[in-house]
Coordinates of C-alpha atoms and ligand atoms in Angstrom, one line a residue:
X1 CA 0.0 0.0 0.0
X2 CA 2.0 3.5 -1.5
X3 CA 1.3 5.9 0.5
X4 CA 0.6 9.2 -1.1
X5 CA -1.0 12.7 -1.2
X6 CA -2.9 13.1 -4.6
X7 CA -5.4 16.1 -4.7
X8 CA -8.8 14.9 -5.7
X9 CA -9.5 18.6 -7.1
X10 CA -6.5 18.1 -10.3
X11 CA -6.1 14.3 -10.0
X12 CA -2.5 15.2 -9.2
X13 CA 0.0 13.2 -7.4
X14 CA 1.8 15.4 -5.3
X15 CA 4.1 13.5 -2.9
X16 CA 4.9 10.1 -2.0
X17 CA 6.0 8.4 0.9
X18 CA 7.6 4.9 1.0
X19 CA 5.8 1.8 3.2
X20 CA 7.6 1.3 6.4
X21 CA 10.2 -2.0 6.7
X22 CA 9.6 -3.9 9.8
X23 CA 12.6 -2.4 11.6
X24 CA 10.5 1.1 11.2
X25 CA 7.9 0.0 12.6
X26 CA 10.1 -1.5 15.5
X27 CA 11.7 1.8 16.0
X28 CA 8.3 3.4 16.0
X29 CA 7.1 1.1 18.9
X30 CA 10.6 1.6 20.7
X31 CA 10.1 5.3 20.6
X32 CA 6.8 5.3 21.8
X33 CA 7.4 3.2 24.5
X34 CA 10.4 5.2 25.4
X35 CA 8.1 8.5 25.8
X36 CA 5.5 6.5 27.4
X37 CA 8.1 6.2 30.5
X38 CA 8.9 9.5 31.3
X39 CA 5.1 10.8 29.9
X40 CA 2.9 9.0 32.2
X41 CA 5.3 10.2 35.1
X42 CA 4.8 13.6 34.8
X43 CA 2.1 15.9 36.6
X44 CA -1.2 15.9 34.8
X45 CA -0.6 19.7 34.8
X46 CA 2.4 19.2 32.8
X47 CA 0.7 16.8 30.3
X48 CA -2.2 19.5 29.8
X49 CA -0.1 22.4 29.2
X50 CA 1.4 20.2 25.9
X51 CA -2.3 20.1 24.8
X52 CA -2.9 23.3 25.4
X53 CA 0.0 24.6 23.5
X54 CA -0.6 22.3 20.9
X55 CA -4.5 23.8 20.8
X56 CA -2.1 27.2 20.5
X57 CA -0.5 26.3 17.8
X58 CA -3.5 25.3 15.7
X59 CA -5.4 28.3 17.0
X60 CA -2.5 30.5 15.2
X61 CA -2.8 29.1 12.2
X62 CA -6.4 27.6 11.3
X63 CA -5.8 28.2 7.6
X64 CA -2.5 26.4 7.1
X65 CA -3.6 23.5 8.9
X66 CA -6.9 23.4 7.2
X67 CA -5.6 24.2 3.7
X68 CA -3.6 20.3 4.5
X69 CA -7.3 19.2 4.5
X70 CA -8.6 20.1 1.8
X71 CA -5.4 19.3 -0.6
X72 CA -4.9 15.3 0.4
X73 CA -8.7 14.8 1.0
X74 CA -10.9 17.6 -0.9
X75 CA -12.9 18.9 1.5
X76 CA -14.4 22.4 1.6
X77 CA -12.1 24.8 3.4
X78 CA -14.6 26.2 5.2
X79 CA -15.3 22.5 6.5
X80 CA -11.7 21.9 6.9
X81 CA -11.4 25.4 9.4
X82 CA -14.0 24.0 11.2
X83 CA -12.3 20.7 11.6
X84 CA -9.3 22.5 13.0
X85 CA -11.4 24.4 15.5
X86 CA -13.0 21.4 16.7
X87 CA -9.6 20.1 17.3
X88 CA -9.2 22.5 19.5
X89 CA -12.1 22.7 21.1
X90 CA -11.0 18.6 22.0
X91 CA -7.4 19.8 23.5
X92 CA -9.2 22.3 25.2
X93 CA -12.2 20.3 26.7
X94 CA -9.2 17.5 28.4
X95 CA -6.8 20.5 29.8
X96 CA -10.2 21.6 31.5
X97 CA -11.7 18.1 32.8
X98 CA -9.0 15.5 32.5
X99 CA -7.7 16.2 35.8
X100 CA -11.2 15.5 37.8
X101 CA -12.3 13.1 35.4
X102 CA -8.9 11.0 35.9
X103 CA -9.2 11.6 39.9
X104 CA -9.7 8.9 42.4
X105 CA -12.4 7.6 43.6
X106 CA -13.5 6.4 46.9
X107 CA -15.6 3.4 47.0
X108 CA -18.3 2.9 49.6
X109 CA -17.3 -0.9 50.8
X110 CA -19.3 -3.0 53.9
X111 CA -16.7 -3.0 56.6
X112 CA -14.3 -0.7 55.6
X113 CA -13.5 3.0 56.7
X114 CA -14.0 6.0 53.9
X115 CA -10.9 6.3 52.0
X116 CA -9.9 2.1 52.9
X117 CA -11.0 0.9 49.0
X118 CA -9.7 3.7 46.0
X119 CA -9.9 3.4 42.5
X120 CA -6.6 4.9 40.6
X121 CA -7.2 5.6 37.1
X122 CA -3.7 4.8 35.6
X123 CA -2.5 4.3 31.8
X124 CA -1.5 1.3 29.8
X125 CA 0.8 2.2 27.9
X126 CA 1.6 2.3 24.2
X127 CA -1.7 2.6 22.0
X128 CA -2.2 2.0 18.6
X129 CA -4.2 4.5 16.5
X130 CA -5.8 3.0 13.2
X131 CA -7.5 6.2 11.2
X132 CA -9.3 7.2 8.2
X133 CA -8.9 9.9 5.5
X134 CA -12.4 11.8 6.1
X135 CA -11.4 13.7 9.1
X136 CA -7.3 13.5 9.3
X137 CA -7.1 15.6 12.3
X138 CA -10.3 15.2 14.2
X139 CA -9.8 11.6 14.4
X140 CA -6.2 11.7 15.4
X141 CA -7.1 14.4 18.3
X142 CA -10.1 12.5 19.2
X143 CA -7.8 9.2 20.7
X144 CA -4.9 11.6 21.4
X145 CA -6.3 14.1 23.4
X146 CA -7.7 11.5 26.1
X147 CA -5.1 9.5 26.1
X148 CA -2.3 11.8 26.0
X149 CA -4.1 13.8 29.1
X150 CA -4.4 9.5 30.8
X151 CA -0.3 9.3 29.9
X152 CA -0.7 6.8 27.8
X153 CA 1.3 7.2 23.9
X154 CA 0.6 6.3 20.2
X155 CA 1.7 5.0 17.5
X156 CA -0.3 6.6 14.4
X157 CA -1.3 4.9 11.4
X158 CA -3.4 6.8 9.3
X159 CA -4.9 6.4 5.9
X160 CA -2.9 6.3 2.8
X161 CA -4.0 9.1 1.4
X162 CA -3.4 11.3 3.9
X163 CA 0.3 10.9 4.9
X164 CA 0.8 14.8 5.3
X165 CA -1.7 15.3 7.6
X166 CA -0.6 12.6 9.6
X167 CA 2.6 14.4 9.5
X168 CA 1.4 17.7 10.4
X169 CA -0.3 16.1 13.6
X170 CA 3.0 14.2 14.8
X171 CA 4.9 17.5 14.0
X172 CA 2.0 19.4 16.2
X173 CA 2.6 17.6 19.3
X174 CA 6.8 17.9 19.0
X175 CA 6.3 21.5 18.7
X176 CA 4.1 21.3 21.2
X177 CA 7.0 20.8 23.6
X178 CA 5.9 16.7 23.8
X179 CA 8.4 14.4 24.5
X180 CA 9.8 12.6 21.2
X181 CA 7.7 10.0 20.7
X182 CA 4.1 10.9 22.7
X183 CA 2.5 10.3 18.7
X184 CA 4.8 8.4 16.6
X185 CA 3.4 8.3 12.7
X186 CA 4.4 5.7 10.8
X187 CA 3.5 4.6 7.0
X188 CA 2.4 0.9 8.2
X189 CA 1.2 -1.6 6.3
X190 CA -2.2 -3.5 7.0
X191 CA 0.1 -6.6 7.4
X192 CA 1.8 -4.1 10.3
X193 CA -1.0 -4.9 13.0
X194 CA 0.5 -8.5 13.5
X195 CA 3.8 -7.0 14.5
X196 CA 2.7 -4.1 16.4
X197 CA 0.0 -5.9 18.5
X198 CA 1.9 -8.7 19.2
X199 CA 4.2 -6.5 21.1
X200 CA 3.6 -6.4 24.5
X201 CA 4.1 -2.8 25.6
X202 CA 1.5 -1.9 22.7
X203 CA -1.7 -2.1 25.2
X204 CA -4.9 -1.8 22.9
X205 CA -5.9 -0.7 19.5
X206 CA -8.3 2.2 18.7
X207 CA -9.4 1.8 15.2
X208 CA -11.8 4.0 13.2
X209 CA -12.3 2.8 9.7
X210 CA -14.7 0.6 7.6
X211 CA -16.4 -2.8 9.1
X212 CA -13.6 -5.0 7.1
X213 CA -11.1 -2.5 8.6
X214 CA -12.4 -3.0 12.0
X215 CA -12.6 -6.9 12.0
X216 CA -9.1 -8.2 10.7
X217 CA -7.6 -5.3 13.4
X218 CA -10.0 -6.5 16.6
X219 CA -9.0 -9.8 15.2
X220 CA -5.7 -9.0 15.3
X221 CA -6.1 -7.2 18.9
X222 CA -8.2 -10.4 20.1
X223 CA -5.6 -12.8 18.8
X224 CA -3.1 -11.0 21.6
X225 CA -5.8 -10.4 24.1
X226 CA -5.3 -6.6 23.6
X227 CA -8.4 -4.7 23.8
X228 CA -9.6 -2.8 21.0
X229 CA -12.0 -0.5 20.3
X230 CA -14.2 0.1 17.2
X231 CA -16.1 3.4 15.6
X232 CA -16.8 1.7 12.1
X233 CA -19.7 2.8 9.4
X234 CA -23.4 4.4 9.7
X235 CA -26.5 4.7 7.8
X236 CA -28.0 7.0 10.2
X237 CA -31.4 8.0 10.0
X238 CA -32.7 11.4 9.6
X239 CA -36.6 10.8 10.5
X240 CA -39.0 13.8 10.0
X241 CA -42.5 13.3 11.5
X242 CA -45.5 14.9 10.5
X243 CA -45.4 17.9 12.9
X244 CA -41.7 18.6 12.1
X245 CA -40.8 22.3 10.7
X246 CA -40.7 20.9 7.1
X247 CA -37.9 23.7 5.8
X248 CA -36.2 23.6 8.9
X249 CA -35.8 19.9 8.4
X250 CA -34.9 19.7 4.5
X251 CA -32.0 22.4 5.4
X252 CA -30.7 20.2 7.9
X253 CA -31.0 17.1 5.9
X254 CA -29.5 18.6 2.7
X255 CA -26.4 19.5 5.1
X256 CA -26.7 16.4 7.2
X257 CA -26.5 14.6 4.3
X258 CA -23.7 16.6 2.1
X259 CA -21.0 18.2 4.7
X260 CA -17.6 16.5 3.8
X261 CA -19.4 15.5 -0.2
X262 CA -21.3 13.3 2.1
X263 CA -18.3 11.1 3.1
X264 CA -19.2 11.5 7.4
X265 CA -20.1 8.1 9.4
X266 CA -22.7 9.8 10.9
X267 CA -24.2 11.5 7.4
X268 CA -27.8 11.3 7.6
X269 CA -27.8 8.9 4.8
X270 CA -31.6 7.6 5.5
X271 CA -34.2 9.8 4.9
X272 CA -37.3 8.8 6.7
X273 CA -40.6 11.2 6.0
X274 CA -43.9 10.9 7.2
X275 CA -46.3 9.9 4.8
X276 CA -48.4 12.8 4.8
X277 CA -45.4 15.3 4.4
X278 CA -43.3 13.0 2.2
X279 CA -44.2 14.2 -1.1
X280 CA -43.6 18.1 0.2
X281 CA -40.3 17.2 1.5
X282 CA -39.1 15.2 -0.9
X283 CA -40.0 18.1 -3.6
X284 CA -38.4 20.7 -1.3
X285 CA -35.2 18.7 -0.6
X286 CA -34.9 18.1 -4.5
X287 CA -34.7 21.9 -5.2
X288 CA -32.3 22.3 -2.4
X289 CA -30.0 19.3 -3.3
X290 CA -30.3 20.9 -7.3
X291 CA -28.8 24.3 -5.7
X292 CA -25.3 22.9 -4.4
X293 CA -22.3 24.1 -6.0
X294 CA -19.5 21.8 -7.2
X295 CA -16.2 23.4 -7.5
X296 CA -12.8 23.8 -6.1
X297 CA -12.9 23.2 -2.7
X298 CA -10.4 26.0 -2.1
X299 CA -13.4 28.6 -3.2
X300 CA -15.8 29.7 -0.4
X301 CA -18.4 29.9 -3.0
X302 CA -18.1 26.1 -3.7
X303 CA -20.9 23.6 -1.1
X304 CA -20.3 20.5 -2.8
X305 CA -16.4 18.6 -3.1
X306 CA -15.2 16.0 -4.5
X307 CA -14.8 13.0 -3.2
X308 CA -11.7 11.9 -1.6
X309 CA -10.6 10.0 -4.4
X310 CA -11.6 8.7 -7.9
X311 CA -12.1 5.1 -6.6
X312 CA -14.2 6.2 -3.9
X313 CA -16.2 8.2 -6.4
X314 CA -16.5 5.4 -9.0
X315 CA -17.1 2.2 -6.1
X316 CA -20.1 4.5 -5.1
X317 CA -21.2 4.8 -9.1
X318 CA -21.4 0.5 -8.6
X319 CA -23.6 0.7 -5.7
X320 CA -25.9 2.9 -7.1
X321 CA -26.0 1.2 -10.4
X322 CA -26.7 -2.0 -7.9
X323 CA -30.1 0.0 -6.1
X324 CA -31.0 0.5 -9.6
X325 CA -30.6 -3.4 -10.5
X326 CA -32.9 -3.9 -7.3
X327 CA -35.6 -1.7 -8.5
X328 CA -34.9 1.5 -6.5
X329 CA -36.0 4.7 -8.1
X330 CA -32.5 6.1 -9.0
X331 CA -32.7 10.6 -9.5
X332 CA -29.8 12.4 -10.2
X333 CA -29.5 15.9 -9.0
X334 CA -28.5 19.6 -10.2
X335 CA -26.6 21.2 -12.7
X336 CA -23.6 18.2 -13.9
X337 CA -20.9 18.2 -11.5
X338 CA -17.1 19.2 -13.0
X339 CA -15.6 16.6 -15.1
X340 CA -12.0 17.4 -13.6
X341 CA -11.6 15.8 -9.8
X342 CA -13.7 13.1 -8.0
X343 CA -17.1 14.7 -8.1
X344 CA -20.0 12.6 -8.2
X345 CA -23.2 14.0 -9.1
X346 CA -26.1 14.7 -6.0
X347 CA -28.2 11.0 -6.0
X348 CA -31.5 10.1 -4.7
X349 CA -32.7 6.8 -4.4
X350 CA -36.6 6.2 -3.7
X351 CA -39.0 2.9 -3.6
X352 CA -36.5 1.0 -1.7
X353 CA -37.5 -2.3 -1.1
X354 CA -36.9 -2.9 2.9
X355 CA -34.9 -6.3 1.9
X356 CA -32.7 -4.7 -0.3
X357 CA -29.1 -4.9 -0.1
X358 CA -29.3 -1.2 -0.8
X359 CA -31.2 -0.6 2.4
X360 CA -28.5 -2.3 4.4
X361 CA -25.6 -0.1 2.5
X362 CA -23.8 2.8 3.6
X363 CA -23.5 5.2 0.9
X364 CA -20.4 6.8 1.4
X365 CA -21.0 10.2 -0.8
X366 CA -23.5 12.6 -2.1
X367 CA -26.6 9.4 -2.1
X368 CA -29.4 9.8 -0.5
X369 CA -31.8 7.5 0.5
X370 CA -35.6 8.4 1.4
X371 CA -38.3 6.1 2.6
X372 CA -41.6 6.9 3.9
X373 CA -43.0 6.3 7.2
X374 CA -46.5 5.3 7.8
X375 CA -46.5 6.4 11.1
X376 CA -44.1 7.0 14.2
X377 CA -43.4 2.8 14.8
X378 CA -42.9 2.3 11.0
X379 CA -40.5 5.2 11.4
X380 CA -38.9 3.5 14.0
X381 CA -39.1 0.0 12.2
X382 CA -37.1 1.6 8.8
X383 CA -34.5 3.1 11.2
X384 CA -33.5 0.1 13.1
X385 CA -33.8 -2.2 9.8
X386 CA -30.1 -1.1 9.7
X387 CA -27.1 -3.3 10.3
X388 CA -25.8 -0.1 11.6
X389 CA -26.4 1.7 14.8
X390 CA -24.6 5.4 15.0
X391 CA -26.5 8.2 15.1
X392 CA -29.9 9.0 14.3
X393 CA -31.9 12.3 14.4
X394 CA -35.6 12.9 14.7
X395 CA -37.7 16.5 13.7
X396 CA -40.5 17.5 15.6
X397 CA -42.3 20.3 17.3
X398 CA -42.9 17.9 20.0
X399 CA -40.1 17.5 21.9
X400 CA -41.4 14.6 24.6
X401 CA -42.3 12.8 21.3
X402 CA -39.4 13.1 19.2
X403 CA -37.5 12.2 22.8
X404 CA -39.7 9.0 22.9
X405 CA -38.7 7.7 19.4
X406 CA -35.0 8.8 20.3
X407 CA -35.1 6.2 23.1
X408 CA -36.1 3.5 20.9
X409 CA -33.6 3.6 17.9
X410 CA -31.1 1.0 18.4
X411 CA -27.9 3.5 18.3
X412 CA -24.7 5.2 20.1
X413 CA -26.2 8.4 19.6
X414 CA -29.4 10.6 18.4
X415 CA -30.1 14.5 18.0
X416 CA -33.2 16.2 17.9
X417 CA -34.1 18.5 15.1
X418 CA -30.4 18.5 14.0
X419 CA -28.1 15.9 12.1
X420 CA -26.5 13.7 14.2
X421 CA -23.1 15.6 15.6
X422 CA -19.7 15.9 16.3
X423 CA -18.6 17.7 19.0
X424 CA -15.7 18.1 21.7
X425 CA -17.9 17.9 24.4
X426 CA -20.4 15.1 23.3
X427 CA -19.3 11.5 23.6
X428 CA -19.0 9.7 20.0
X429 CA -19.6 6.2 19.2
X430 CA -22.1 3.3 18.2
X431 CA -23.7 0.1 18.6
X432 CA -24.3 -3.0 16.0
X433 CA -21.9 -2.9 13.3
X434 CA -20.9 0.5 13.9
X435 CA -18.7 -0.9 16.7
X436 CA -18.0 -0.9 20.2
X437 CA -16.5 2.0 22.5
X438 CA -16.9 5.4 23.0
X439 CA -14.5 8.4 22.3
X440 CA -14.6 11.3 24.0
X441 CA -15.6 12.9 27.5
X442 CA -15.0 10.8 30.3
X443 CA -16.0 7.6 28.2
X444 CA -13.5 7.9 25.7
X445 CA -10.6 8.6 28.4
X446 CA -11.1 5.9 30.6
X447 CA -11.3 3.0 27.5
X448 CA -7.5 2.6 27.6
X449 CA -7.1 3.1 31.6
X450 CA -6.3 0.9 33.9
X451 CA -9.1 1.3 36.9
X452 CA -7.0 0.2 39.8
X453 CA -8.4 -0.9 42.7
X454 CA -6.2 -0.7 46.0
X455 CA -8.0 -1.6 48.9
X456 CA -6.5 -0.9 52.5
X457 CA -7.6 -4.5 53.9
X458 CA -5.4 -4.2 57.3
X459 CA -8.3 -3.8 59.7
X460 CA -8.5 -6.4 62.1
X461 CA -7.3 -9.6 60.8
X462 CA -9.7 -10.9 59.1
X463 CA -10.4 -11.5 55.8
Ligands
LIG501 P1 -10.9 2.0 5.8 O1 -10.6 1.6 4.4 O2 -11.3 0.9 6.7 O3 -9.6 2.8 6.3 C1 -9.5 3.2 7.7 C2 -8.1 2.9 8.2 O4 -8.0 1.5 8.3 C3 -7.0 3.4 7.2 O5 -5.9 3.8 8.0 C4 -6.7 2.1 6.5 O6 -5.4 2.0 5.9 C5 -6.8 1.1 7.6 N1 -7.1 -0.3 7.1 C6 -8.0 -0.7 6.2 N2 -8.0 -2.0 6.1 C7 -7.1 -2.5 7.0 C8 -6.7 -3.8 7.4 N3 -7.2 -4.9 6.9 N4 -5.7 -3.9 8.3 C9 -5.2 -2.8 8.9 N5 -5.6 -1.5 8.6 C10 -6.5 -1.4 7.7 O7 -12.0 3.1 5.8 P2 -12.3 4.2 4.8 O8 -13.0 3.7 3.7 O9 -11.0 4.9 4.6 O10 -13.2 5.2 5.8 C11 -14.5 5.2 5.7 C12 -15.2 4.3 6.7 O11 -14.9 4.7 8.0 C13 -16.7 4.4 6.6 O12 -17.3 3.2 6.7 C14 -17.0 5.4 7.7 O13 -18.3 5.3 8.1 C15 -16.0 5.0 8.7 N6 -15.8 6.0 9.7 C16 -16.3 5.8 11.0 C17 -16.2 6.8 11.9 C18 -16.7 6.7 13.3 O14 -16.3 7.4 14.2 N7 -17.6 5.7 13.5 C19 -15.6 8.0 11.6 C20 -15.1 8.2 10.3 C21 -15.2 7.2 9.4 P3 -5.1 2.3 4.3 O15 -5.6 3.7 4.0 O16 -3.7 2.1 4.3 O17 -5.9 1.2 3.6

């Protein structure tokens, strides 16, 4: 696997890196460990003051670090800005809560005085980080931010496409005043994970990636008795009942379903309408689809990239050539998108049969899918018909009743009357094939720590 930065706006190549030899990867393990002993000594106040300087040093420079974005993946650089800011806003939300939220705690225990039974929230050790392409530096700070402020250390390997970015973040911490080695990037392999988590100071495996991604590495992790943990695809549903603010709703759909050219786990790519709304909706969300703007992703004025890549672009063209084959009504959207760079033109699908392979797909670009609800438990019904369970969102005046149908969808996370989010201070994460483990908050923090009981026993000689 060549690692490489190719802009999906010219089709250019622009730099190459070579795989990493075995003995790299060693060296990457042995410098990560090496940090690891000295890191997860320090005061926690010393470990938050590098996250906040590294929160510094993106806060100087949003546009730089955003403009790495939007070459090696594409996106908008509005949405890449916004990215870079919500990296922050992660640094920023450990240097304020890590501390308490890594405190110990005092367990009430029959017999024993306050204070006799403690848990100590300590870290493992070395981590591995497995990422994708469609947010290079949210998903980096999303592990690294917990675990750095927990003491624990990473070695990084990111998608293929986006070797710079997974650069800039190693580079971000090392200027950050971190110890050499706190996020060690290195060009692995797939065939890497054997040798990396079969050695023992590498303590778990945080992967975030595709379903086939997720099971060869847990495998892997499994195989070693390392724990892993898993934020994999969605097909999140985006259900609008009949009292819902219908323009309020199609402006968050088109969005919910287009931000990043649609490439987000937690897209709303499942559109589910109340029958006696659907027509209205789906004729208002068609205008507003036909009104994005392809174009190059450096312009402001542009709302729709390209996709990541051409082969993402034209794997996507076989699926929906595969929901036509299965009888789904197939639209395509708006003015032609560019011929130059991986565009793919705004798709709805319709007159899904429930069975369908296509209902059980995640589209991973500018596709939507709508179906239409008979009533609030077919609503319910259609969304949990998935093999995925991330996010979900439900529109509604009615709060208490759009709370109601939020508590029965089968997923990690749902939002009212917006697409499902992503946030600094909101935990992240799934159920069902979207995988196991949360990030963020006080959830994602305490996945790879160690909660060590130590229990002052010496009372009076008993046991
Ligand atoms: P992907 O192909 O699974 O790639 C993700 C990462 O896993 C990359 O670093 C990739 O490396 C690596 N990888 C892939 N197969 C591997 C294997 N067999 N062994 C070891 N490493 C392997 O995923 P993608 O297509 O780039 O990303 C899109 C998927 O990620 C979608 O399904 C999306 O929903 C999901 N996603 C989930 C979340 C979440 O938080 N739940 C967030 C973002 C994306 P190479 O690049 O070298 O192949």
């Amino acid at each position: 696997m060549a690692y490489a930065t190719t802009n999906p706006y010219t089709g250019e190549v622009v730099k190459t890196f070579e795989t990493a030899s075995e003995q790299q990867v060693a060296e990457a393990i042995d410098k990560a460990d090496e940090a690891f002993q000295t890191w997860h000594l320090k005061p926690i106040a010393e470990r938050l003051q590098v996250l906040q300087k590294a929160a510094d040093l993106l806060r100087a420079d949003v546009r730089g670090f955003a403009s790495i974005l939007t070459l090696e993946m594409g996106k908008l650089i509005g949405e890449a800005e916004a990215e870079v800011n919500l990296c922050i806003g992660m640094l920023e939300y450990y240097v304020a809560n890590a501390e308490q939220q890594l405190a110990p705690r005092t367990l009430p225990a029959k017999g024993f005085d306050e204070g006799d039974v403690v848990i100590h929230h300590e870290p493992l050790g070395v981590l591995y980080a497995v990422e994708p392409w469609n947010f290079p530096f949210y998903q980096v700070i999303r592990i690294g931010a917990p675990q750095f402020s927990a003491g624990n250390t990473i070695v990084l390997k990111h998608a293929s496409n986006v070797p710079q970015s997974a650069l800039a973040m190693e580079k971000l911490f090392r200027d950050a005043g971190a110890p050499e080695g706190l996020l060690v990037n290195v060009f692995a392999s797939h065939d890497a994970a054997d040798q990396i988590l079969s050695d023992p100071r590498v303590r778990g495996v945080a992967l975030t990636g595709s379903e086939g991604a997720g099971a060869s590495v847990s495998a892997t992790a499994a195989k070693y008795l390392k724990k892993s943990t898993l934020e994999l695809g969605g097909a999140d549903a985006f259900i609008v009942l009949e009292d819902a603010e219908i323009d309020k709703a199609v402006k968050w759909a088109v969005f919910g379903r287009h931000w990043n050219a649609g490439q987000v786990c937690c897209s709303s790519k499942r559109l589910i309408v109340a029958d006696s709304i659907y027509d209205e909706f789906v004729e208002k969300y068609r205008k507003a689809v036909a009104e994005l703007v392809a174009g190059d992703p450096m312009d402001e004025a542009t709302t729709l990239a390209p996709l990541s890549m051409q082969s993402a672009a034209d794997d996507l063209a076989e699926l929906v050539e595969a929901a036509r084959g299965e009888g789904c009504t197939v639209e395509e959207v708006g003015e032609r998108v560019p011929e130059q760079g991986a565009f793919f033109q705004p798709t709805i699908l319709t007159d899904i049969p429930l069975d369908s392979e296509t209902s059980q797909t995640e589209f991973f670009g500018p596709v939507s899918q709508i179906y239409r609800a008979k009533d609030d438990d077919d609503a319910v019904r259609i969304a949990n018909s998935s093999p995925f369970g991330l996010g979900g969102s439900v529109f509604s005046q009615d709060t208490e009743r759009a709370q109601r149908i939020a508590r029965r969808l089968d997923t990690g996370m749902v939002y009212l009357n917006q697409p499902t989010g992503v946030k600094p201070d909101v935990p992240f994460g799934g159920t069902k094939r979207s995988g196991h483990g949360r990030e963020l908050v006080d959830l994602g923090l305490h996945e790879f720590v160690n909660a060590k009981v130590v229990v002052n026993s010496d009372i009076d000689g008993s046991f």
